[in-house]
Amino acid sequence: MRYFTSVDDIGPLDVAVKEALEVKRDRFAYSHLGRNKTLMMIFFNSSLRTRLSTQKAAMNLGMNVIVLDVNNGAWKLETERGVIMDGDCPEHLLEAVPVMGCYCDIIGVRSFARFESKYDDYNEKILNQFIKYSGRPVFSMEAATGHPLQAFADLITIEEHKTKKRPKVVLTWAPHPRALPQAVPNSFAQWMNAAGYDFVITHPEGYELAPEFVGDAKVIYDQDEALRGADFVYAKNWSAFADPNYGQILSKDRAWTITSEKMALTDNAYFMHCLPVRRNMIVSDDVIESDRSLVIPEAANREISAEVVLKRLLESL
Ligand code: AN0
Ligand code: CP
């Protein structure tokens, strides 16, 4: 595996999950693989879990790690080719990216949707420049349209907790005060479809995700109806995808918050969220604190999904 930006890069999911559970049983089994190899993690946006879990995974594999917060200590980067650089960016991505590639063997990039241009976001303009110009294997640590390390960790978590072969998994929109990207729900949908679960998406009208991610999922606008009989409830906010409202907030309706009354509609479902989560906007205190909440096991599995991905990238060097 040379790149990891979507479910298509990882091959058969049953093989990937098996490998993940094997790595989880002995996370130091491949500690020789990364010897004298350097991971560079580039953050254009904040992170707690991704930076810690990916660094831990790299250390499990014996790698050295360099972390750069581009907006905190590096030169501000111009990303548009052809501009006269007389503004506040002293350096261009077109030099910065190949320079970064000189100092490492593998590059991870976090670069959220900027909501300036839907075209640029959905063509992964920043991530693709790393793929094109760094000369190194590149993986997404959440880019504009996807967060595959998160979706892989979520898949591992569901496989560990499911009690039927094909559980009912419900992705539900929930309210949030700021406009968030579609990356997490896009990837979650893509991976749940690929896993072949009974997969339902519910959101207010106007929050339809891009059809290539929705795939064959059932879309139900009535949240209560969608939640009935669910085995897993995955809550997440996202902003509108559809034109002309791309990147905008259309609703902050707290009737969509996941509460114990909502969970009572399910088949004693587990609650999931990628974190960070805003309590009592996305989910009530009692639900996230209940013994059906998987938010911490999901975060723990981020180390495992990252280790499988780094292991496969190292094997390609
Ligand atoms: C980000 C998002 O929704 O994409 C990161 C989630 C992992 N969340 C926030 O910015 C709060
Ligand atoms: N879930 C997740 O990616 O968290 P961070 O934004 O803290 O990395």
Short mmCIF file of C-alpha atoms and ligand atoms in Angstrom, two decimals:
data_model
loop_
_atom_site.label_atom_id
_atom_site.label_comp_id
_atom_site.label_asym_id
_atom_site.label_seq_id
_atom_site.Cartn_x
_atom_site.Cartn_y
_atom_site.Cartn_z
CA MET A 1 0.00 0.00 0.00
CA ARG A 2 1.54 3.29 -1.15
CA TYR A 3 -1.28 5.70 -0.19
CA PHE A 4 -4.12 5.57 2.30
CA THR A 5 -6.89 8.06 1.59
CA SER A 6 -10.02 5.88 1.31
CA VAL A 7 -11.45 2.41 1.89
CA ASP A 8 -10.35 1.47 -1.64
CA ASP A 9 -6.69 1.53 -0.56
CA ILE A 10 -6.96 -1.08 2.18
CA GLY A 11 -8.14 -4.15 0.23
CA PRO A 12 -10.60 -6.70 1.66
CA LEU A 13 -11.97 -5.43 4.98
CA ASP A 14 -12.09 -8.86 6.62
CA VAL A 15 -8.34 -9.21 6.04
CA ALA A 16 -7.69 -5.69 7.37
CA VAL A 17 -9.77 -6.29 10.53
CA LYS A 18 -8.03 -9.63 11.11
CA GLU A 19 -4.67 -7.90 10.81
CA ALA A 20 -5.84 -5.17 13.21
CA LEU A 21 -6.91 -7.68 15.86
CA GLU A 22 -3.57 -9.47 15.46
CA VAL A 23 -1.68 -6.17 15.90
CA LYS A 24 -3.86 -5.41 18.93
CA ARG A 25 -2.87 -8.71 20.57
CA ASP A 26 0.84 -7.86 20.17
CA ARG A 27 1.39 -4.27 19.13
CA PHE A 28 5.19 -4.64 19.25
CA ALA A 29 5.39 -7.68 16.96
CA TYR A 30 6.63 -5.51 14.07
CA SER A 31 8.90 -3.19 16.08
CA HIS A 32 11.78 -3.95 13.68
CA LEU A 33 9.85 -2.77 10.60
CA GLY A 34 10.24 0.97 11.21
CA ARG A 35 13.86 0.95 12.35
CA ASN A 36 15.66 4.03 10.98
CA LYS A 37 12.47 5.13 9.23
CA THR A 38 10.91 8.52 9.90
CA LEU A 39 7.24 9.44 9.95
CA MET A 40 6.40 13.10 9.39
CA MET A 41 2.97 14.23 10.57
CA ILE A 42 1.79 17.54 9.11
CA PHE A 43 -1.14 19.28 10.80
CA PHE A 44 -2.99 22.17 9.18
CA ASN A 45 -5.71 21.76 11.87
CA SER A 46 -5.98 20.87 15.57
CA SER A 47 -5.93 17.29 16.83
CA LEU A 48 -5.74 15.30 20.04
CA ARG A 49 -6.44 11.68 19.11
CA THR A 50 -4.89 11.60 15.66
CA ARG A 51 -1.59 13.11 16.72
CA LEU A 52 -1.24 10.94 19.84
CA SER A 53 -2.51 7.64 18.43
CA THR A 54 -0.57 7.88 15.16
CA GLN A 55 2.65 8.79 16.98
CA LYS A 56 2.10 5.88 19.37
CA ALA A 57 1.47 3.51 16.45
CA ALA A 58 4.67 4.70 14.76
CA MET A 59 6.64 4.16 17.98
CA ASN A 60 5.17 0.63 18.28
CA LEU A 61 6.69 -0.02 14.84
CA GLY A 62 10.08 1.38 15.89
CA MET A 63 9.81 4.55 13.78
CA ASN A 64 11.15 8.02 14.51
CA VAL A 65 8.48 10.73 14.41
CA ILE A 66 8.51 14.41 13.44
CA VAL A 67 5.35 16.47 14.05
CA LEU A 68 4.78 19.85 12.43
CA ASP A 69 1.86 22.16 13.15
CA VAL A 70 2.03 24.23 9.99
CA ASN A 71 0.12 27.16 11.48
CA ASN A 72 2.22 27.26 14.61
CA GLY A 73 5.92 27.87 13.97
CA ALA A 74 6.26 27.17 10.25
CA TRP A 75 5.97 29.73 7.46
CA LYS A 76 2.41 30.38 6.39
CA LEU A 77 1.93 28.52 3.12
CA GLU A 78 0.46 29.79 -0.12
CA THR A 79 -1.50 26.99 -1.82
CA GLU A 80 -2.62 28.67 -5.08
CA ARG A 81 -0.24 28.41 -8.06
CA GLY A 82 0.23 31.57 -10.08
CA VAL A 83 -0.46 34.12 -7.36
CA ILE A 84 1.87 37.07 -6.88
CA MET A 85 3.05 36.35 -3.36
CA ASP A 86 2.92 39.88 -2.00
CA GLY A 87 0.49 38.93 0.82
CA ASP A 88 1.11 37.27 4.20
CA CYS A 89 2.43 33.88 2.92
CA PRO A 90 6.25 33.79 2.73
CA GLU A 91 6.43 30.23 1.30
CA HIS A 92 4.60 28.16 -1.31
CA LEU A 93 3.32 24.62 -0.79
CA LEU A 94 5.07 23.68 -4.06
CA GLU A 95 8.48 24.11 -2.38
CA ALA A 96 7.47 23.22 1.18
CA VAL A 97 6.04 19.77 0.27
CA PRO A 98 9.12 18.38 -1.56
CA VAL A 99 11.32 19.81 1.22
CA MET A 100 9.26 17.95 3.82
CA GLY A 101 9.66 14.80 1.73
CA CYS A 102 13.49 15.13 1.99
CA TYR A 103 13.40 14.55 5.74
CA CYS A 104 11.16 11.52 6.09
CA ASP A 105 10.01 8.19 4.64
CA ILE A 106 6.23 8.49 5.12
CA ILE A 107 3.99 11.57 5.43
CA GLY A 108 0.63 11.90 7.20
CA VAL A 109 -1.46 14.99 6.44
CA ARG A 110 -4.35 16.64 8.28
CA SER A 111 -6.00 19.23 6.09
CA PHE A 112 -9.72 19.88 6.66
CA ALA A 113 -12.20 21.21 4.13
CA ARG A 114 -11.81 24.97 3.98
CA PHE A 115 -15.32 25.68 2.64
CA GLU A 116 -13.87 28.29 0.26
CA SER A 117 -14.40 26.13 -2.82
CA LYS A 118 -16.41 22.93 -2.91
CA TYR A 119 -14.52 21.98 -6.06
CA ASP A 120 -11.11 22.30 -4.33
CA ASP A 121 -12.34 20.51 -1.20
CA TYR A 122 -13.87 17.57 -3.07
CA ASN A 123 -10.81 17.28 -5.31
CA GLU A 124 -8.62 17.09 -2.17
CA LYS A 125 -6.45 19.91 -3.46
CA ILE A 126 -4.03 19.98 -0.49
CA LEU A 127 -3.73 16.22 0.13
CA ASN A 128 -3.18 15.58 -3.58
CA GLN A 129 -0.31 18.06 -3.70
CA PHE A 130 1.42 16.00 -1.00
CA ILE A 131 0.79 12.85 -3.04
CA LYS A 132 2.10 14.52 -6.20
CA TYR A 133 5.10 16.47 -4.92
CA SER A 134 6.43 14.86 -1.70
CA GLY A 135 7.88 11.75 -3.36
CA ARG A 136 6.78 9.73 -0.32
CA PRO A 137 3.91 7.45 0.64
CA VAL A 138 1.13 9.67 2.01
CA PHE A 139 -1.81 8.93 4.26
CA SER A 140 -4.79 11.01 5.34
CA MET A 141 -5.09 12.06 8.98
CA GLU A 142 -8.46 13.64 8.00
CA ALA A 143 -8.45 15.55 4.78
CA ALA A 144 -11.22 17.56 3.10
CA THR A 145 -13.54 14.69 2.21
CA GLY A 146 -12.56 11.76 4.41
CA HIS A 147 -11.17 10.49 7.70
CA PRO A 148 -10.30 6.88 6.87
CA LEU A 149 -8.17 6.20 9.98
CA GLN A 150 -11.25 7.04 12.07
CA ALA A 151 -13.60 4.90 9.97
CA PHE A 152 -11.18 1.96 10.15
CA ALA A 153 -11.03 2.30 13.97
CA ASP A 154 -14.85 2.48 14.05
CA LEU A 155 -15.09 -0.68 11.94
CA ILE A 156 -12.70 -2.53 14.28
CA THR A 157 -14.79 -1.36 17.28
CA ILE A 158 -18.06 -2.56 15.73
CA GLU A 159 -16.52 -5.92 14.81
CA GLU A 160 -15.37 -6.32 18.43
CA HIS A 161 -18.80 -5.53 19.89
CA LYS A 162 -21.37 -6.87 17.40
CA THR A 163 -23.49 -9.87 18.39
CA LYS A 164 -24.94 -10.53 14.92
CA LYS A 165 -23.21 -10.98 11.60
CA ARG A 166 -24.95 -8.01 9.98
CA PRO A 167 -25.84 -5.45 12.67
CA LYS A 168 -28.04 -2.42 12.06
CA VAL A 169 -25.79 0.66 12.14
CA VAL A 170 -27.35 4.14 12.14
CA LEU A 171 -25.38 7.27 11.31
CA THR A 172 -27.30 10.22 12.70
CA TRP A 173 -26.72 13.94 12.23
CA ALA A 174 -26.82 15.93 15.50
CA PRO A 175 -26.67 19.67 16.18
CA HIS A 176 -23.47 21.68 16.70
CA PRO A 177 -22.76 25.42 16.94
CA ARG A 178 -20.03 25.56 14.24
CA ALA A 179 -19.87 24.42 10.64
CA LEU A 180 -18.05 21.07 10.49
CA PRO A 181 -16.74 19.15 7.46
CA GLN A 182 -18.42 16.06 5.97
CA ALA A 183 -15.18 14.06 6.20
CA VAL A 184 -16.11 11.87 9.18
CA PRO A 185 -19.64 10.94 7.99
CA ASN A 186 -18.37 10.46 4.41
CA SER A 187 -15.75 7.94 5.49
CA PHE A 188 -18.01 6.26 8.02
CA ALA A 189 -20.64 5.76 5.31
CA GLN A 190 -18.06 4.51 2.82
CA TRP A 191 -16.66 1.95 5.27
CA MET A 192 -20.06 0.79 6.59
CA ASN A 193 -21.26 0.22 3.03
CA ALA A 194 -18.09 -1.71 2.25
CA ALA A 195 -18.56 -3.81 5.41
CA GLY A 196 -22.03 -4.82 4.17
CA TYR A 197 -23.92 -3.92 7.37
CA ASP A 198 -27.60 -2.92 7.50
CA PHE A 199 -26.67 0.75 7.24
CA VAL A 200 -29.04 3.70 7.68
CA ILE A 201 -28.30 7.43 7.53
CA THR A 202 -30.63 9.96 9.16
CA HIS A 203 -30.47 13.75 9.02
CA PRO A 204 -32.72 16.78 8.52
CA GLU A 205 -33.58 17.58 4.91
CA GLY A 206 -30.83 19.58 3.24
CA TYR A 207 -28.00 17.63 4.92
CA GLU A 208 -27.69 14.98 2.16
CA LEU A 209 -24.10 13.73 1.83
CA ALA A 210 -22.36 13.28 -1.53
CA PRO A 211 -23.95 10.34 -3.41
CA GLU A 212 -20.60 8.58 -3.89
CA PHE A 213 -20.34 8.18 -0.11
CA VAL A 214 -24.02 7.44 0.59
CA GLY A 215 -23.91 4.53 -1.89
CA ASP A 216 -26.71 2.06 -1.20
CA ALA A 217 -27.36 3.23 2.37
CA LYS A 218 -30.99 3.84 3.36
CA VAL A 219 -31.61 7.55 4.01
CA ILE A 220 -34.47 8.24 6.44
CA TYR A 221 -35.38 11.80 7.44
CA ASP A 222 -37.30 10.75 10.56
CA GLN A 223 -34.65 10.14 13.23
CA ASP A 224 -36.96 8.12 15.53
CA GLU A 225 -37.90 5.79 12.68
CA ALA A 226 -34.23 5.38 11.71
CA LEU A 227 -33.17 4.55 15.28
CA ARG A 228 -35.72 1.75 15.76
CA GLY A 229 -33.97 -1.57 16.19
CA ALA A 230 -30.46 -0.10 15.83
CA ASP A 231 -27.50 -2.05 17.23
CA PHE A 232 -25.06 0.86 16.87
CA VAL A 233 -25.84 4.60 16.85
CA TYR A 234 -23.07 6.75 15.39
CA ALA A 235 -23.73 10.46 16.00
CA LYS A 236 -21.94 13.24 14.16
CA ASN A 237 -22.57 16.77 13.06
CA TRP A 238 -21.77 17.94 9.56
CA SER A 239 -22.54 21.04 7.52
CA ALA A 240 -24.54 21.00 4.30
CA PHE A 241 -22.95 19.43 1.22
CA ALA A 242 -25.60 20.30 -1.38
CA ASP A 243 -25.47 23.52 -3.38
CA PRO A 244 -26.12 26.36 -2.81
CA ASN A 245 -25.57 25.73 0.94
CA TYR A 246 -22.19 23.97 0.85
CA GLY A 247 -20.43 24.36 4.23
CA GLN A 248 -23.38 26.08 5.89
CA ILE A 249 -25.38 25.34 9.03
CA LEU A 250 -29.05 24.78 8.18
CA SER A 251 -30.27 23.63 11.60
CA LYS A 252 -29.28 23.59 15.26
CA ASP A 253 -32.39 21.66 16.25
CA ARG A 254 -31.71 20.03 19.61
CA ALA A 255 -34.55 17.59 19.00
CA TRP A 256 -31.79 15.68 17.11
CA THR A 257 -29.50 15.40 20.19
CA ILE A 258 -28.99 11.77 21.21
CA THR A 259 -30.62 11.30 24.63
CA SER A 260 -31.63 8.24 26.64
CA GLU A 261 -35.17 8.64 25.22
CA LYS A 262 -33.70 8.33 21.71
CA MET A 263 -31.53 5.37 22.73
CA ALA A 264 -34.66 3.66 24.17
CA LEU A 265 -35.94 3.35 20.57
CA THR A 266 -32.98 1.15 19.64
CA ASP A 267 -32.25 -2.50 20.33
CA ASN A 268 -30.08 -1.57 23.35
CA ALA A 269 -27.63 -0.01 20.90
CA TYR A 270 -24.11 1.05 21.56
CA PHE A 271 -23.41 4.77 21.24
CA MET A 272 -20.47 5.88 19.08
CA HIS A 273 -18.79 9.22 18.27
CA CYS A 274 -15.33 9.95 16.88
CA LEU A 275 -14.64 12.74 19.46
CA PRO A 276 -14.15 15.57 20.18
CA VAL A 277 -17.82 15.82 21.13
CA ARG A 278 -19.91 18.67 22.49
CA ARG A 279 -21.99 17.24 25.32
CA ASN A 280 -25.69 18.08 25.41
CA MET A 281 -25.50 19.28 21.81
CA ILE A 282 -24.57 15.98 20.09
CA VAL A 283 -25.24 13.62 23.01
CA SER A 284 -26.54 13.89 26.56
CA ASP A 285 -24.23 13.35 29.54
CA ASP A 286 -26.04 10.17 30.61
CA VAL A 287 -25.76 8.50 27.17
CA ILE A 288 -22.06 9.23 26.70
CA GLU A 289 -21.37 8.10 30.28
CA SER A 290 -23.50 4.94 30.00
CA ASP A 291 -22.08 1.45 29.79
CA ARG A 292 -23.27 1.33 26.14
CA SER A 293 -20.96 4.19 25.16
CA LEU A 294 -18.03 3.12 22.99
CA VAL A 295 -16.33 6.49 22.60
CA ILE A 296 -13.21 5.50 24.57
CA PRO A 297 -12.74 2.05 22.92
CA GLU A 298 -13.10 3.77 19.53
CA ALA A 299 -10.38 6.26 20.44
CA ALA A 300 -8.19 3.40 21.71
CA ASN A 301 -8.60 1.62 18.37
CA ARG A 302 -7.15 4.66 16.59
CA GLU A 303 -3.74 3.38 17.64
CA ILE A 304 -4.54 0.04 16.02
CA SER A 305 -5.92 1.39 12.74
CA ALA A 306 -2.89 3.69 12.44
CA GLU A 307 -0.51 0.83 13.16
CA VAL A 308 -1.99 -1.37 10.42
CA VAL A 309 -1.82 1.51 7.94
CA LEU A 310 1.77 2.45 8.85
CA LYS A 311 2.81 -1.21 8.78
CA ARG A 312 1.46 -1.59 5.26
CA LEU A 313 3.06 1.67 4.10
CA LEU A 314 6.41 0.58 5.59
CA GLU A 315 6.11 -2.77 3.80
CA SER A 316 5.80 -0.83 0.50
CA LEU A 317 9.06 1.09 0.93
C1 AN0 B 1 -13.62 17.75 13.27
C2 AN0 B 1 -14.62 17.32 12.21
O1 AN0 B 1 -15.82 17.30 12.47
O2 AN0 B 1 -14.21 16.96 11.10
C3 AN0 B 1 -12.69 16.61 13.62
C4 AN0 B 1 -13.32 15.32 14.01
C5 AN0 B 1 -12.36 14.20 14.17
N1 AN0 B 1 -14.30 18.19 14.45
C6 AN0 B 1 -14.24 19.43 14.89
O3 AN0 B 1 -13.65 20.27 14.28
C7 AN0 B 1 -14.93 19.74 16.20
N1 CP B 2 -11.27 11.65 16.15
C1 CP B 2 -10.21 12.47 15.86
O1 CP B 2 -9.65 12.42 14.76
O2 CP B 2 -9.81 13.29 16.87
P1 CP B 2 -8.74 14.46 16.76
O3 CP B 2 -9.36 15.53 15.90
O4 CP B 2 -8.54 14.91 18.17
O5 CP B 2 -7.49 13.95 16.13
#
